[in-house]
Amino acid sequence: MSLDTMTAEWPHHYRAGSAGAPVLLMLHGTGGNEEEFARLADALDPDATVLAPRGRVTEGGMLRWFRRVSEGVFDVDDVVRRAGDLAWFLAWARAHYEFGERPVIAVGFSNGANIALATVLLHPEALDGVVAFSGMFPLTGREQTAGLSGTPVLLLNGRSDPMAPLASVTTLAAALTEAGALLDQRLRDGGHGVAAADVTAAQGWLAQRALVAG
Ligand code: MLT
C-alpha cells in the first residue's frame, strides 16, 4: 500500500469546528481508541476542529502508535517510522479537510503523547503545538537535529508515575529546550493519567496562547 493510499484509508474521527478555533489532533493512549479520546477535546475547546486518528500498531489486542520491546523500552526505529507516517497523515488531512491557517495542536496521552513528542521533534513543521499528558522521552539513543523554533509544548506529568519516570521526563524537557521549543512543564502529585488538574492546566495553556476560540 502506498503512503497516499494509507493516509486516505487511515481510520479516524473527524469533527469540523469553527473557523477561528484550532485543530486538535487527539492521540489516544495504549488500549484506547480515537472515539474515546476525541471526547477530551470537548473539555479543552468545544469549538475546536477534532481530528482523532487510530493508532496502527496492536499489542495484545490493544491499539498503540509504535512498537515497544517492553514497558517503557521503545523500538526507536519504529517510533521514527511511525512519527513520519503521522506527519504524512497530517499533511494529507490539512489538504483534505482544508485546515488553511488554523493551528494544529497535538494532544496526546501516554503512548499518544509519546508519538506526538516524537513527531514534533522529528517533523516540527507538522505541528503548531503539543499538549502531552503523561509523556516521556520517546527517542532514546537518537540524535536530535530538527529545530522547533519556538513551537509551544506543554508537558503534564505526575511526580510518581512509574510508566513515565521523572528521569525520562527530565531528558525529554532538556531535548525539547535544546531543540528550541517554548516549553511549559507542570508536575503534579500522583501517577499516570489525565488528572482534573491537567485538564485545567491544558485549558489555561491553550487559552493563554489564544489558541482557543473566544
Ligand atoms: C508507551 O509505551 O508509550 C509508554 O510505556 C506508555 C504506555 O504504556 O502506553
Tab-separated table of C-alpha atoms and ligand atoms in Angstrom:
chain	number	residue	atom	x	y	z
A	1	MET	CA	0.000	0.000	0.000
A	2	SER	CA	1.389	3.432	-0.865
A	3	LEU	CA	1.599	6.105	1.805
A	4	ASP	CA	-1.000	8.165	-0.086
A	5	THR	CA	-3.456	5.263	-0.029
A	6	MET	CA	-2.615	4.534	3.589
A	7	THR	CA	-3.328	8.091	4.728
A	8	ALA	CA	-6.664	8.225	2.896
A	9	GLU	CA	-7.682	4.918	4.479
A	10	TRP	CA	-6.322	5.650	7.976
A	11	PRO	CA	-9.292	5.223	10.348
A	12	HIS	CA	-10.010	8.479	12.126
A	13	HIS	CA	-12.717	10.513	13.813
A	14	TYR	CA	-13.255	13.980	12.359
A	15	ARG	CA	-15.484	16.803	13.500
A	16	ALA	CA	-15.399	20.221	11.894
A	17	GLY	CA	-15.260	23.114	14.363
A	18	SER	CA	-15.470	26.856	13.979
A	19	ALA	CA	-13.011	28.591	11.656
A	20	GLY	CA	-11.497	30.688	14.470
A	21	ALA	CA	-10.615	27.707	16.644
A	22	PRO	CA	-7.606	25.387	16.352
A	23	VAL	CA	-7.477	21.839	15.088
A	24	LEU	CA	-6.870	19.428	17.956
A	25	LEU	CA	-5.082	16.257	16.873
A	26	MET	CA	-6.215	13.825	19.557
A	27	LEU	CA	-3.844	10.853	20.097
A	28	HIS	CA	-5.126	8.116	22.393
A	29	GLY	CA	-3.084	6.022	24.796
A	30	THR	CA	-2.354	2.271	24.659
A	31	GLY	CA	-5.647	0.371	24.698
A	32	GLY	CA	-7.683	3.475	23.927
A	33	ASN	CA	-9.226	4.476	20.637
A	34	GLU	CA	-9.988	7.535	18.552
A	35	GLU	CA	-13.665	7.870	19.566
A	36	GLU	CA	-12.967	7.658	23.293
A	37	PHE	CA	-10.083	10.127	23.234
A	38	ALA	CA	-11.801	12.621	20.913
A	39	ARG	CA	-14.201	13.352	23.789
A	40	LEU	CA	-11.439	15.062	25.765
A	41	ALA	CA	-11.324	17.737	23.036
A	42	ASP	CA	-14.769	18.949	24.163
A	43	ALA	CA	-13.350	19.802	27.578
A	44	LEU	CA	-10.357	21.603	26.042
A	45	ASP	CA	-12.224	23.590	23.399
A	46	PRO	CA	-15.783	22.703	22.295
A	47	ASP	CA	-15.300	24.885	19.185
A	48	ALA	CA	-12.173	23.109	18.001
A	49	THR	CA	-11.957	21.008	14.893
A	50	VAL	CA	-11.199	17.495	16.098
A	51	LEU	CA	-9.036	15.051	14.199
A	52	ALA	CA	-8.517	11.785	16.065
A	53	PRO	CA	-6.721	9.040	14.152
A	54	ARG	CA	-6.384	5.461	15.349
A	55	GLY	CA	-3.030	4.007	16.404
A	56	ARG	CA	-1.942	1.493	13.757
A	57	VAL	CA	0.031	-0.912	15.941
A	58	THR	CA	-1.589	-3.605	18.061
A	59	GLU	CA	-0.121	-5.187	21.172
A	60	GLY	CA	-2.150	-7.977	22.734
A	61	GLY	CA	-5.236	-6.604	21.012
A	62	MET	CA	-4.590	-3.039	22.255
A	63	LEU	CA	-4.143	-0.161	19.855
A	64	ARG	CA	-0.863	1.772	20.021
A	65	TRP	CA	1.229	4.161	17.942
A	66	PHE	CA	4.554	2.286	17.787
A	67	ARG	CA	6.122	-0.984	18.860
A	68	ARG	CA	7.916	-1.428	22.151
A	69	VAL	CA	10.257	-4.061	23.486
A	70	SER	CA	8.782	-3.853	26.982
A	71	GLU	CA	7.090	-1.293	29.221
A	72	GLY	CA	8.978	1.979	28.714
A	73	VAL	CA	11.536	0.424	26.327
A	74	PHE	CA	10.679	1.512	22.811
A	75	ASP	CA	11.570	0.202	19.357
A	76	VAL	CA	13.023	3.579	18.391
A	77	ASP	CA	13.323	2.709	14.686
A	78	ASP	CA	9.583	2.051	14.723
A	79	VAL	CA	8.946	5.300	16.649
A	80	VAL	CA	10.825	7.194	13.916
A	81	ARG	CA	8.943	5.419	11.143
A	82	ARG	CA	5.512	5.913	12.737
A	83	ALA	CA	6.207	9.587	13.505
A	84	GLY	CA	6.899	10.012	9.784
A	85	ASP	CA	3.647	8.256	8.922
A	86	LEU	CA	1.717	10.534	11.303
A	87	ALA	CA	3.334	13.662	9.804
A	88	TRP	CA	2.318	12.367	6.373
A	89	PHE	CA	-1.242	11.738	7.565
A	90	LEU	CA	-1.412	15.279	8.918
A	91	ALA	CA	-0.238	16.749	5.626
A	92	TRP	CA	-2.968	14.747	3.900
A	93	ALA	CA	-5.602	15.872	6.444
A	94	ARG	CA	-4.571	19.544	6.199
A	95	ALA	CA	-5.278	19.448	2.479
A	96	HIS	CA	-8.252	17.075	2.564
A	97	TYR	CA	-10.149	18.943	5.310
A	98	GLU	CA	-8.865	22.367	4.203
A	99	PHE	CA	-7.431	23.454	7.561
A	100	GLY	CA	-5.936	26.572	5.956
A	101	GLU	CA	-4.097	28.709	8.518
A	102	ARG	CA	-5.670	27.066	11.572
A	103	PRO	CA	-3.026	25.886	14.049
A	104	VAL	CA	-2.830	22.127	14.537
A	105	ILE	CA	-2.149	21.194	18.159
A	106	ALA	CA	-1.413	17.572	19.063
A	107	VAL	CA	-2.994	16.447	22.340
A	108	GLY	CA	-1.751	13.038	23.412
A	109	PHE	CA	-1.995	10.776	26.414
A	110	SER	CA	0.737	8.298	27.358
A	111	ASN	CA	1.663	6.390	24.182
A	112	GLY	CA	-0.255	9.072	22.234
A	113	ALA	CA	1.795	11.781	23.978
A	114	ASN	CA	4.964	9.910	23.080
A	115	ILE	CA	4.161	9.757	19.358
A	116	ALA	CA	3.158	13.454	19.452
A	117	LEU	CA	6.512	14.310	21.040
A	118	ALA	CA	8.468	12.182	18.555
A	119	THR	CA	6.583	13.809	15.694
A	120	VAL	CA	7.269	17.374	16.841
A	121	LEU	CA	10.953	16.547	17.490
A	122	LEU	CA	11.452	14.896	14.093
A	123	HIS	CA	8.925	16.786	11.947
A	124	PRO	CA	8.418	20.179	13.629
A	125	GLU	CA	6.742	21.571	10.519
A	126	ALA	CA	3.840	19.130	11.015
A	127	LEU	CA	2.590	20.655	14.291
A	128	ASP	CA	1.956	24.090	15.799
A	129	GLY	CA	1.988	22.869	19.390
A	130	VAL	CA	1.801	19.813	21.654
A	131	VAL	CA	-0.016	19.046	24.890
A	132	ALA	CA	1.457	15.858	26.373
A	133	PHE	CA	-0.331	14.108	29.233
A	134	SER	CA	1.971	11.581	30.957
A	135	GLY	CA	4.542	11.594	28.152
A	136	MET	CA	8.220	10.608	28.296
A	137	PHE	CA	11.279	10.808	26.026
A	138	PRO	CA	10.476	8.589	23.020
A	139	LEU	CA	13.782	8.742	21.084
A	140	THR	CA	16.430	7.250	23.354
A	141	GLY	CA	19.743	6.899	21.545
A	142	ARG	CA	18.801	9.046	18.605
A	143	GLU	CA	20.488	12.356	17.810
A	144	GLN	CA	18.155	15.311	17.527
A	145	THR	CA	18.632	17.524	14.509
A	146	ALA	CA	15.312	19.227	13.832
A	147	GLY	CA	14.777	22.756	15.185
A	148	LEU	CA	11.431	23.550	16.792
A	149	SER	CA	11.943	27.344	16.609
A	150	GLY	CA	9.520	28.346	19.328
A	151	THR	CA	6.868	25.637	18.953
A	152	PRO	CA	4.915	25.651	22.245
A	153	VAL	CA	4.906	22.370	24.162
A	154	LEU	CA	3.077	21.676	27.417
A	155	LEU	CA	4.253	18.693	29.479
A	156	LEU	CA	1.875	17.440	32.168
A	157	ASN	CA	3.244	14.681	34.384
A	158	GLY	CA	2.722	13.047	37.752
A	159	ARG	CA	5.730	13.057	40.081
A	160	SER	CA	5.291	9.378	40.932
A	161	ASP	CA	4.457	7.897	37.536
A	162	PRO	CA	6.157	4.506	37.115
A	163	MET	CA	5.269	4.436	33.382
A	164	ALA	CA	6.704	7.882	32.625
A	165	PRO	CA	9.555	8.144	35.157
A	166	LEU	CA	10.861	11.575	36.126
A	167	ALA	CA	14.337	10.810	34.735
A	168	SER	CA	12.841	10.318	31.271
A	169	VAL	CA	10.645	13.413	31.647
A	170	THR	CA	13.773	15.423	32.541
A	171	THR	CA	15.570	14.093	29.444
A	172	LEU	CA	12.510	14.981	27.378
A	173	ALA	CA	12.353	18.543	28.749
A	174	ALA	CA	16.065	19.039	28.034
A	175	ALA	CA	15.732	17.704	24.475
A	176	LEU	CA	12.766	19.981	23.781
A	177	THR	CA	14.520	23.040	25.213
A	178	GLU	CA	17.683	22.291	23.250
A	179	ALA	CA	15.640	21.916	20.070
A	180	GLY	CA	14.127	25.372	20.642
A	181	ALA	CA	10.633	24.525	21.904
A	182	LEU	CA	8.749	27.035	24.022
A	183	LEU	CA	8.420	24.649	26.941
A	184	ASP	CA	5.902	24.804	29.757
A	185	GLN	CA	6.219	21.964	32.252
A	186	ARG	CA	3.837	21.136	35.101
A	187	LEU	CA	4.379	18.403	37.658
A	188	ARG	CA	1.597	17.328	39.980
A	189	ASP	CA	1.306	14.756	42.724
A	190	GLY	CA	0.245	11.298	41.629
A	191	GLY	CA	0.899	8.962	38.739
A	192	HIS	CA	-0.076	8.081	35.200
A	193	GLY	CA	-3.278	9.576	33.824
A	194	VAL	CA	-5.168	12.684	32.809
A	195	ALA	CA	-5.944	14.341	36.154
A	196	ALA	CA	-8.528	17.102	36.511
A	197	ALA	CA	-5.641	19.476	37.298
A	198	ASP	CA	-4.008	18.505	33.992
A	199	VAL	CA	-7.172	19.298	32.036
A	200	THR	CA	-7.435	22.685	33.766
A	201	ALA	CA	-3.774	23.386	33.008
A	202	ALA	CA	-4.231	22.422	29.342
A	203	GLN	CA	-7.316	24.632	29.007
A	204	GLY	CA	-5.417	27.570	30.502
A	205	TRP	CA	-2.340	26.966	28.370
A	206	LEU	CA	-4.409	26.863	25.179
A	207	ALA	CA	-6.381	29.963	26.156
A	208	GLN	CA	-3.214	31.889	27.077
A	209	ARG	CA	-1.849	31.346	23.622
A	210	ALA	CA	-5.127	32.431	22.075
A	211	LEU	CA	-5.286	29.005	20.548
A	212	VAL	CA	-8.891	28.535	21.626
A	213	ALA	CA	-11.881	30.373	20.278
A	214	GLY	CA	-13.119	33.490	22.006
B	1	MLT	C1	4.491	3.740	25.872
B	1	MLT	O1	4.572	2.565	25.534
B	1	MLT	O2	4.379	4.674	25.087
B	1	MLT	C2	4.517	4.026	27.328
B	1	MLT	O3	5.117	2.974	28.007
B	1	MLT	C3	3.179	4.291	27.876
B	1	MLT	C4	2.169	3.214	27.519
B	1	MLT	O4	2.077	2.216	28.190
B	1	MLT	O5	1.486	3.390	26.562
